[in-house]
N, CA and C atoms as an extended XYZ file, in Angstrom:
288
Properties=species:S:1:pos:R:3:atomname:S:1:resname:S:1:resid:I:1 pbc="F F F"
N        89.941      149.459      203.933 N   UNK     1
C        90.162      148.545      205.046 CA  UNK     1
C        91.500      148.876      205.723 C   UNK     1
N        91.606      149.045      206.833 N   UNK     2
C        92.712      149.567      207.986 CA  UNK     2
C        94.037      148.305      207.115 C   UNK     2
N        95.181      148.804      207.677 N   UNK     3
C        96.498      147.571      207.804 CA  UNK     3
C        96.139      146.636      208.579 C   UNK     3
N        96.651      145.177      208.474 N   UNK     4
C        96.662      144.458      209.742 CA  UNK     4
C        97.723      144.270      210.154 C   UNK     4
N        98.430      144.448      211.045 N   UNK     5
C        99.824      144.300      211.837 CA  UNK     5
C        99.990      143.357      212.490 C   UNK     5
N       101.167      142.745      212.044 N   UNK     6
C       101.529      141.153      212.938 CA  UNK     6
C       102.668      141.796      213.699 C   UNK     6
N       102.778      140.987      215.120 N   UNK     7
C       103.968      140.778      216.358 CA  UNK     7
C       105.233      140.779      214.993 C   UNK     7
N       106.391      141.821      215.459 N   UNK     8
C       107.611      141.402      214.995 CA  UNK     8
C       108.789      141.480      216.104 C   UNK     8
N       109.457      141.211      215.441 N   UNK     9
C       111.047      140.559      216.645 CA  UNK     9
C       111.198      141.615      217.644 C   UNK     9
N       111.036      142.648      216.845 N   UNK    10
C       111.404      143.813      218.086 CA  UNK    10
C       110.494      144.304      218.365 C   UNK    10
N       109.088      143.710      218.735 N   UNK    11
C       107.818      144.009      219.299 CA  UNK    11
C       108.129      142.925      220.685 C   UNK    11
N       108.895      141.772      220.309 N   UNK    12
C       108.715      140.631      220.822 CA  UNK    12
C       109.449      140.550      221.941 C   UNK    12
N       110.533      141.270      221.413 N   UNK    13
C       111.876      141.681      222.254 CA  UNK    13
C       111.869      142.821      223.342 C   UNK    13
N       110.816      143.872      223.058 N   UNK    14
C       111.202      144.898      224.017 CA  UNK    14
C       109.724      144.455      225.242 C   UNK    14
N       108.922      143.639      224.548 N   UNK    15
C       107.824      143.453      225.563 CA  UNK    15
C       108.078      141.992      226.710 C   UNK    15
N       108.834      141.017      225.821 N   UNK    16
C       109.645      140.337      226.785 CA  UNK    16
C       110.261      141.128      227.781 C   UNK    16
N       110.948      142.037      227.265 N   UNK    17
C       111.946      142.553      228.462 CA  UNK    17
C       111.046      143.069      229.599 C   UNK    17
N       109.947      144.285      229.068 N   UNK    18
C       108.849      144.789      230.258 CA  UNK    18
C       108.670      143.624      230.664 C   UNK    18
N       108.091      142.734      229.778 N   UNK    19
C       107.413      141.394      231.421 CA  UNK    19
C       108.420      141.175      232.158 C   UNK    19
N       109.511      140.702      231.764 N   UNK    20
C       110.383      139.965      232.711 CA  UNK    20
C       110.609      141.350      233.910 C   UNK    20
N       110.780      142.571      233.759 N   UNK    21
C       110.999      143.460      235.104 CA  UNK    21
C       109.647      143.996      235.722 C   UNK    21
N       108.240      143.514      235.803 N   UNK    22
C       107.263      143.024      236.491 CA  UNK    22
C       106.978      141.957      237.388 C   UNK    22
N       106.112      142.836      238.472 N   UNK    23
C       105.962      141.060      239.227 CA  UNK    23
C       104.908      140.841      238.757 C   UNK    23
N       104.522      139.409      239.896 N   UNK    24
C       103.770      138.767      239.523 CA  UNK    24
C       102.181      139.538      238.999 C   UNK    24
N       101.868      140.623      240.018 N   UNK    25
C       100.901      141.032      240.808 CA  UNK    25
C       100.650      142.167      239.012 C   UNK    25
N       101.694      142.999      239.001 N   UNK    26
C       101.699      143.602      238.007 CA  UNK    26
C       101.229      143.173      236.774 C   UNK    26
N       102.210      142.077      236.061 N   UNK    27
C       101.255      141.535      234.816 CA  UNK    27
C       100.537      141.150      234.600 C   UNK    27
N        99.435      140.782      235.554 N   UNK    28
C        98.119      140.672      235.479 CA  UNK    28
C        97.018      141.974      235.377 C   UNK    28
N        98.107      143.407      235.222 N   UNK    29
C        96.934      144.027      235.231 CA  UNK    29
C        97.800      144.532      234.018 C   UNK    29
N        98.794      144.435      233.294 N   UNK    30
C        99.107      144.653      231.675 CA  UNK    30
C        98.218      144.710      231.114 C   UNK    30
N        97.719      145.518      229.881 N   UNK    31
C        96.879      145.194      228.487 CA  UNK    31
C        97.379      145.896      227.418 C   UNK    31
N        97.257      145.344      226.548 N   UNK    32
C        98.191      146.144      225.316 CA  UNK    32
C        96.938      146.747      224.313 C   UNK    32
N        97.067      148.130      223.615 N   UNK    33
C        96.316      147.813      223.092 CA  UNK    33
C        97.030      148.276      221.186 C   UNK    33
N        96.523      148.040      219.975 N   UNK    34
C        97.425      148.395      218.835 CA  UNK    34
C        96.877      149.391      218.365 C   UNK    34
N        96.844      150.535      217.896 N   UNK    35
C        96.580      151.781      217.274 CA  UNK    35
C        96.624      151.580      215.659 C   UNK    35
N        96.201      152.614      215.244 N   UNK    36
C        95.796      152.327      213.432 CA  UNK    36
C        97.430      152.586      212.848 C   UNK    36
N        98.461      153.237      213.536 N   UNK    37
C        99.291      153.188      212.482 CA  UNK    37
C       100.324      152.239      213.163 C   UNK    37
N       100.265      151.266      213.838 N   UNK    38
C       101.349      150.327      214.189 CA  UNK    38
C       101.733      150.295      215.377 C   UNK    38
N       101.373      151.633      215.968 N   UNK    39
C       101.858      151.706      217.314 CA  UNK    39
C       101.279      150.807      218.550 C   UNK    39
N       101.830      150.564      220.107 N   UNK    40
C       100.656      149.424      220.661 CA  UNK    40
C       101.015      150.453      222.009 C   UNK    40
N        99.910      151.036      222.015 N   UNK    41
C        99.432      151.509      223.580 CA  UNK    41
C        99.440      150.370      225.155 C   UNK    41
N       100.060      150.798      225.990 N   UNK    42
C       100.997      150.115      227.128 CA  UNK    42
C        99.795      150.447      228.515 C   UNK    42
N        98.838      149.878      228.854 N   UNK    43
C        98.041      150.285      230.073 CA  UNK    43
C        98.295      149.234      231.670 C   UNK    43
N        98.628      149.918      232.232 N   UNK    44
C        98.372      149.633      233.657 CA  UNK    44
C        97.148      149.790      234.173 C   UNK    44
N        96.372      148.587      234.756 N   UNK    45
C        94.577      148.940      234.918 CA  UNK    45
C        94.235      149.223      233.960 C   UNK    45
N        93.855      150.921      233.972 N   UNK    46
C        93.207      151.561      233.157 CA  UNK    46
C        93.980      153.169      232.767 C   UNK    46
N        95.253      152.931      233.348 N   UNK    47
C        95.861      154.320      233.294 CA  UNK    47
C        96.926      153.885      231.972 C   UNK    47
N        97.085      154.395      231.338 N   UNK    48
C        98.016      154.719      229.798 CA  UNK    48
C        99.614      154.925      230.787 C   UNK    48
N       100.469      153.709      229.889 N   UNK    49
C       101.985      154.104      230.359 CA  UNK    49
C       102.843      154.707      229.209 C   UNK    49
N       102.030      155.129      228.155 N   UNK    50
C       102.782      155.358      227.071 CA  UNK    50
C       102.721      154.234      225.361 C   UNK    50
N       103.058      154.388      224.558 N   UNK    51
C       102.927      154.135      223.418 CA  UNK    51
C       104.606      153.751      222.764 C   UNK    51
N       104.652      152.810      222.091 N   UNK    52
C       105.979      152.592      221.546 CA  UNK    52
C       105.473      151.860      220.044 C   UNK    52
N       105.951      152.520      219.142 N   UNK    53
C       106.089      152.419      217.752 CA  UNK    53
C       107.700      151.447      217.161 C   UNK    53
N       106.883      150.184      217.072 N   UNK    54
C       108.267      149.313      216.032 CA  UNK    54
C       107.941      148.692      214.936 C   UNK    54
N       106.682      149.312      214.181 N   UNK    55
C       106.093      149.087      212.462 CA  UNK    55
C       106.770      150.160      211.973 C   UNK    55
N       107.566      150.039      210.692 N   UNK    56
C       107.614      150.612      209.708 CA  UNK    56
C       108.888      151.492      209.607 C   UNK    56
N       109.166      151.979      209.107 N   UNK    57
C       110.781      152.567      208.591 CA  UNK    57
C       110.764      153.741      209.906 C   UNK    57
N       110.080      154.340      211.005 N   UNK    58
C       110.388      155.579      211.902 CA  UNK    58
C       110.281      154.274      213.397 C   UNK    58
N       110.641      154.348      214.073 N   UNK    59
C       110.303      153.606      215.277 CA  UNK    59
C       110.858      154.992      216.622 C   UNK    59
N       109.524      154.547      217.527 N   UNK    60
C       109.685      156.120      218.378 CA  UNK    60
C       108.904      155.195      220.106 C   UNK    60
N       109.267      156.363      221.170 N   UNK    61
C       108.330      156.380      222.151 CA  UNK    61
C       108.253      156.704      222.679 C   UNK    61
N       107.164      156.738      223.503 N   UNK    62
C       106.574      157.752      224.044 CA  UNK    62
C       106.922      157.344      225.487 C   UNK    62
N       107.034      158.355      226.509 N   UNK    63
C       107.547      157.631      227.904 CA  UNK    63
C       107.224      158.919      228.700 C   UNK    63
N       105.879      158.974      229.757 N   UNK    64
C       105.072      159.557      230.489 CA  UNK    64
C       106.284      159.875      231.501 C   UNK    64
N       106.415      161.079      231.904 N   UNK    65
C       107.205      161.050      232.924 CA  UNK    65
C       106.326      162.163      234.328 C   UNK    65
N       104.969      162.413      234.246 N   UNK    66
C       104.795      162.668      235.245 CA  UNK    66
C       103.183      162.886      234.743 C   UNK    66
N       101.960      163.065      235.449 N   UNK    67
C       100.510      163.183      234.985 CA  UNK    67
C       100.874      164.259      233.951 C   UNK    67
N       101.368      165.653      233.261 N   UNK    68
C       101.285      166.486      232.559 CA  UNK    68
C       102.726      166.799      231.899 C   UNK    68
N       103.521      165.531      231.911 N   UNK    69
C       104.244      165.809      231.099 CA  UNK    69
C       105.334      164.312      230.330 C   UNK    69
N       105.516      164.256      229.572 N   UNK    70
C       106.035      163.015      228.466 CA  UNK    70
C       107.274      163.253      227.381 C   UNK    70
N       107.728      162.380      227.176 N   UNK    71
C       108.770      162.659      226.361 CA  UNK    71
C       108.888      161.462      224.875 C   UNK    71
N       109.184      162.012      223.914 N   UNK    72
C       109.039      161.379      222.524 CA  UNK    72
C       110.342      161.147      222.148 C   UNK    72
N       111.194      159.748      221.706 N   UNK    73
C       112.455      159.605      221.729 CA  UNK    73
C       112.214      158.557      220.922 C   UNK    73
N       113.303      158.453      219.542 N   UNK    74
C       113.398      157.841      218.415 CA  UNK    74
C       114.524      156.908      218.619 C   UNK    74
N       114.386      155.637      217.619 N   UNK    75
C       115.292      154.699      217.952 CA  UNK    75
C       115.292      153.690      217.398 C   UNK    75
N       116.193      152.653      217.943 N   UNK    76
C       115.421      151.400      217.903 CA  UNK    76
C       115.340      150.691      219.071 C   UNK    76
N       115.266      149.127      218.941 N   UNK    77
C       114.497      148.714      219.983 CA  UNK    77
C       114.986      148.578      221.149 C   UNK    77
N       116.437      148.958      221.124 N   UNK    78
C       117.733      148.736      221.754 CA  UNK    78
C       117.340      150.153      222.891 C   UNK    78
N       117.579      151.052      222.186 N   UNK    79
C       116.997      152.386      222.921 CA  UNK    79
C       116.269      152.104      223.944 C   UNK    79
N       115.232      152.006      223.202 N   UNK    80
C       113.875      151.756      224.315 CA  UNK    80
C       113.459      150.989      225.208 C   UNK    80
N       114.131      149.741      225.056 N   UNK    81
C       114.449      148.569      226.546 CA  UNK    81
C       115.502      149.438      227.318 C   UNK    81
N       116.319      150.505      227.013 N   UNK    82
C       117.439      151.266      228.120 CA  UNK    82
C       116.085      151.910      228.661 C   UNK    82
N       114.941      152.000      228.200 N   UNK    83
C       114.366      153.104      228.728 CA  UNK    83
C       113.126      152.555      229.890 C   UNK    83
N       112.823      151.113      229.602 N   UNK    84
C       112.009      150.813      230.108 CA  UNK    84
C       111.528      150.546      231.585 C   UNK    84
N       112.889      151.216      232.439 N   UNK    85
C       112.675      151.227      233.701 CA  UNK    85
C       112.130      152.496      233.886 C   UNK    85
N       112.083      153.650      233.065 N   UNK    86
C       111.411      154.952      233.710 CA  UNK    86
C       110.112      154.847      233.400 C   UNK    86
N       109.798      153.583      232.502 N   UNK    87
C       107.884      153.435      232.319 CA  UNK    87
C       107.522      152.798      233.619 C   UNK    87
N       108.559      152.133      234.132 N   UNK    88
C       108.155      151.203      235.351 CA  UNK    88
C       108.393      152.227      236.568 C   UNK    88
N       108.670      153.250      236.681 N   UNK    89
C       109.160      154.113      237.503 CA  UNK    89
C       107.700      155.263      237.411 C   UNK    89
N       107.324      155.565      236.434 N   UNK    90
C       106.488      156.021      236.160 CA  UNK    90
C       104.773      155.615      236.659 C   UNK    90
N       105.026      154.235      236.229 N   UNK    91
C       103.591      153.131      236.804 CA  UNK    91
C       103.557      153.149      238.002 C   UNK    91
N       104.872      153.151      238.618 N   UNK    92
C       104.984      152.431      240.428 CA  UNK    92
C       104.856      153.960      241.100 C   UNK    92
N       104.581      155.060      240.374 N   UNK    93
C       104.039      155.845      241.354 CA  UNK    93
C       103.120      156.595      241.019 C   UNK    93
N       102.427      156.486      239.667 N   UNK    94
C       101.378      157.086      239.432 CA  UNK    94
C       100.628      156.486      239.283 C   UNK    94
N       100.532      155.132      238.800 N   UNK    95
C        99.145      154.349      238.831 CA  UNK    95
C        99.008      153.516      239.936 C   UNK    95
N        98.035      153.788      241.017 N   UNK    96
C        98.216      153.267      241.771 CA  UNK    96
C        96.741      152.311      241.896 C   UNK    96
């Protein structure tokens, strides 16, 4: 039987932060989705903004920076809210 993974603080914390620098129009088309090892996949519509990992002793993420190319950067959760304007930078011109 798979893990089951519960919301933790710094799941809670870096996805607060994405909502709050969305508008209105935007978080309605958010969906999250969770992957088998902890990680929670980030979709706009139907287009993938990347993946961010905060289960378990490695925490990492993933941050799309153009249709064919991405970057993988380790951390914690602190990191990755510095980072979360280039996912939004990323969305606002590729998923349209």
């Amino acid at each position: 039987m798979p893990k089951q993974y519960t919301w933790n603080e710094d799941e809670r914390k870096y996805f607060q932060c994405l909502d709050s620098k969305l508008s209105d129009i935007e978080k309605k088309h958010i969906s999250l989705k969770r992957l088998s090892n902890g990680s929670i996949e980030t979709y706009y519509k139907t287009y993938p903004l990347g993946k961010i990992k905060l289960q378990g002793r490695k925490h990492s993420m993933q941050i799309l920076k153009s249709l064919y190319d991405y970057d993988v950067i380790e951390g914690n959760v602190n990191d990755f809210i510095d980072r979360i304007d280039d996912v939004l930078k990323y969305m606002r011109k590729y998923c349209k």
